Amino acid sequence: MAEKRKSMVLSVVAVAVFAGLGRMVLQKIKADRAARRTNVAGPLDEKTREWISEVVRTPRQ
């Protein structure tokens, strides 16, 4: 009886772990799709904008 209970607990824990991992994967996929649609990585401050503009305008050698 004790071995059956152990195996049952192990299977329940395994299902919970896989369900949690699956949920995390789905959240990551949704977040990636949303980020791709908006093409925005995050808010940029003025210093970062200036640096990007300078890098884009400077010709490479």
mmCIF file with all atom_site columns, C-alpha atoms in Angstrom:
data_model
loop_
_atom_site.group_PDB
_atom_site.id
_atom_site.type_symbol
_atom_site.label_atom_id
_atom_site.label_alt_id
_atom_site.label_comp_id
_atom_site.label_asym_id
_atom_site.label_entity_id
_atom_site.label_seq_id
_atom_site.pdbx_PDB_ins_code
_atom_site.Cartn_x
_atom_site.Cartn_y
_atom_site.Cartn_z
_atom_site.occupancy
_atom_site.B_iso_or_equiv
_atom_site.pdbx_formal_charge
_atom_site.auth_seq_id
_atom_site.auth_comp_id
_atom_site.auth_asym_id
_atom_site.auth_atom_id
_atom_site.pdbx_PDB_model_num
ATOM 1  C CA . MET A 1 1  ? 0.000  0.000  0.000   1.00 0.00 ? 1  MET A CA 1
ATOM 2  C CA . ALA A 1 2  ? 2.814  2.404  0.868   1.00 0.00 ? 2  ALA A CA 1
ATOM 3  C CA . GLU A 1 3  ? 4.572  1.772  -2.469  1.00 0.00 ? 3  GLU A CA 1
ATOM 4  C CA . LYS A 1 4  ? 1.371  2.462  -4.386  1.00 0.00 ? 4  LYS A CA 1
ATOM 5  C CA . ARG A 1 5  ? 0.962  5.778  -2.543  1.00 0.00 ? 5  ARG A CA 1
ATOM 6  C CA . LYS A 1 6  ? 4.578  6.728  -3.359  1.00 0.00 ? 6  LYS A CA 1
ATOM 7  C CA . SER A 1 7  ? 4.128  6.013  -7.042  1.00 0.00 ? 7  SER A CA 1
ATOM 8  C CA . MET A 1 8  ? 0.869  7.973  -7.058  1.00 0.00 ? 8  MET A CA 1
ATOM 9  C CA . VAL A 1 9  ? 2.528  10.993 -5.434  1.00 0.00 ? 9  VAL A CA 1
ATOM 10 C CA . LEU A 1 10 ? 5.400  10.802 -7.889  1.00 0.00 ? 10 LEU A CA 1
ATOM 11 C CA . SER A 1 11 ? 3.043  10.785 -10.869 1.00 0.00 ? 11 SER A CA 1
ATOM 12 C CA . VAL A 1 12 ? 1.019  13.705 -9.478  1.00 0.00 ? 12 VAL A CA 1
ATOM 13 C CA . VAL A 1 13 ? 4.203  15.722 -8.907  1.00 0.00 ? 13 VAL A CA 1
ATOM 14 C CA . ALA A 1 14 ? 5.442  14.886 -12.418 1.00 0.00 ? 14 ALA A CA 1
ATOM 15 C CA . VAL A 1 15 ? 2.149  16.045 -13.943 1.00 0.00 ? 15 VAL A CA 1
ATOM 16 C CA . ALA A 1 16 ? 2.279  19.286 -11.947 1.00 0.00 ? 16 ALA A CA 1
ATOM 17 C CA . VAL A 1 17 ? 5.871  19.958 -13.044 1.00 0.00 ? 17 VAL A CA 1
ATOM 18 C CA . PHE A 1 18 ? 5.113  19.320 -16.719 1.00 0.00 ? 18 PHE A CA 1
ATOM 19 C CA . ALA A 1 19 ? 1.967  21.450 -16.542 1.00 0.00 ? 19 ALA A CA 1
ATOM 20 C CA . GLY A 1 20 ? 3.974  24.310 -15.016 1.00 0.00 ? 20 GLY A CA 1
ATOM 21 C CA . LEU A 1 21 ? 6.685  24.026 -17.660 1.00 0.00 ? 21 LEU A CA 1
ATOM 22 C CA . GLY A 1 22 ? 4.091  23.928 -20.419 1.00 0.00 ? 22 GLY A CA 1
ATOM 23 C CA . ARG A 1 23 ? 2.436  27.040 -19.031 1.00 0.00 ? 23 ARG A CA 1
ATOM 24 C CA . MET A 1 24 ? 5.783  28.860 -18.916 1.00 0.00 ? 24 MET A CA 1
ATOM 25 C CA . VAL A 1 25 ? 6.520  27.889 -22.519 1.00 0.00 ? 25 VAL A CA 1
ATOM 26 C CA . LEU A 1 26 ? 3.132  29.170 -23.680 1.00 0.00 ? 26 LEU A CA 1
ATOM 27 C CA . GLN A 1 27 ? 3.640  32.464 -21.821 1.00 0.00 ? 27 GLN A CA 1
ATOM 28 C CA . LYS A 1 28 ? 7.069  32.871 -23.441 1.00 0.00 ? 28 LYS A CA 1
ATOM 29 C CA . ILE A 1 29 ? 5.640  32.211 -26.910 1.00 0.00 ? 29 ILE A CA 1
ATOM 30 C CA . LYS A 1 30 ? 2.852  34.742 -26.368 1.00 0.00 ? 30 LYS A CA 1
ATOM 31 C CA . ALA A 1 31 ? 5.311  37.351 -25.070 1.00 0.00 ? 31 ALA A CA 1
ATOM 32 C CA . ASP A 1 32 ? 7.641  36.808 -28.045 1.00 0.00 ? 32 ASP A CA 1
ATOM 33 C CA . ARG A 1 33 ? 4.778  37.198 -30.505 1.00 0.00 ? 33 ARG A CA 1
ATOM 34 C CA . ALA A 1 34 ? 3.597  40.387 -28.811 1.00 0.00 ? 34 ALA A CA 1
ATOM 35 C CA . ALA A 1 35 ? 7.124  41.817 -28.823 1.00 0.00 ? 35 ALA A CA 1
ATOM 36 C CA . ARG A 1 36 ? 7.547  40.966 -32.506 1.00 0.00 ? 36 ARG A CA 1
ATOM 37 C CA . ARG A 1 37 ? 4.282  42.735 -33.358 1.00 0.00 ? 37 ARG A CA 1
ATOM 38 C CA . THR A 1 38 ? 5.250  45.950 -31.604 1.00 0.00 ? 38 THR A CA 1
ATOM 39 C CA . ASN A 1 39 ? 9.005  45.886 -32.430 1.00 0.00 ? 39 ASN A CA 1
ATOM 40 C CA . VAL A 1 40 ? 9.700  47.639 -29.133 1.00 0.00 ? 40 VAL A CA 1
ATOM 41 C CA . ALA A 1 41 ? 12.268 46.256 -26.731 1.00 0.00 ? 41 ALA A CA 1
ATOM 42 C CA . GLY A 1 42 ? 11.497 48.763 -24.020 1.00 0.00 ? 42 GLY A CA 1
ATOM 43 C CA . PRO A 1 43 ? 11.471 52.448 -23.201 1.00 0.00 ? 43 PRO A CA 1
ATOM 44 C CA . LEU A 1 44 ? 14.582 54.311 -24.368 1.00 0.00 ? 44 LEU A CA 1
ATOM 45 C CA . ASP A 1 45 ? 16.066 57.267 -22.573 1.00 0.00 ? 45 ASP A CA 1
ATOM 46 C CA . GLU A 1 46 ? 17.506 60.273 -24.416 1.00 0.00 ? 46 GLU A CA 1
ATOM 47 C CA . LYS A 1 47 ? 21.134 59.171 -24.011 1.00 0.00 ? 47 LYS A CA 1
ATOM 48 C CA . THR A 1 48 ? 20.382 55.786 -25.590 1.00 0.00 ? 48 THR A CA 1
ATOM 49 C CA . ARG A 1 49 ? 18.506 57.410 -28.490 1.00 0.00 ? 49 ARG A CA 1
ATOM 50 C CA . GLU A 1 50 ? 21.456 59.715 -29.181 1.00 0.00 ? 50 GLU A CA 1
ATOM 51 C CA . TRP A 1 51 ? 23.903 56.813 -29.082 1.00 0.00 ? 51 TRP A CA 1
ATOM 52 C CA . ILE A 1 52 ? 21.782 54.787 -31.531 1.00 0.00 ? 52 ILE A CA 1
ATOM 53 C CA . SER A 1 53 ? 21.486 57.765 -33.880 1.00 0.00 ? 53 SER A CA 1
ATOM 54 C CA . GLU A 1 54 ? 25.242 58.292 -33.777 1.00 0.00 ? 54 GLU A CA 1
ATOM 55 C CA . VAL A 1 55 ? 25.974 54.632 -34.483 1.00 0.00 ? 55 VAL A CA 1
ATOM 56 C CA . VAL A 1 56 ? 23.505 54.517 -37.375 1.00 0.00 ? 56 VAL A CA 1
ATOM 57 C CA . ARG A 1 57 ? 24.821 57.687 -38.982 1.00 0.00 ? 57 ARG A CA 1
ATOM 58 C CA . THR A 1 58 ? 28.534 56.889 -38.635 1.00 0.00 ? 58 THR A CA 1
ATOM 59 C CA . PRO A 1 59 ? 29.834 55.092 -41.744 1.00 0.00 ? 59 PRO A CA 1
ATOM 60 C CA . ARG A 1 60 ? 31.676 51.847 -41.150 1.00 0.00 ? 60 ARG A CA 1
ATOM 61 C CA . GLN A 1 61 ? 35.233 51.485 -42.297 1.00 0.00 ? 61 GLN A CA 1
#
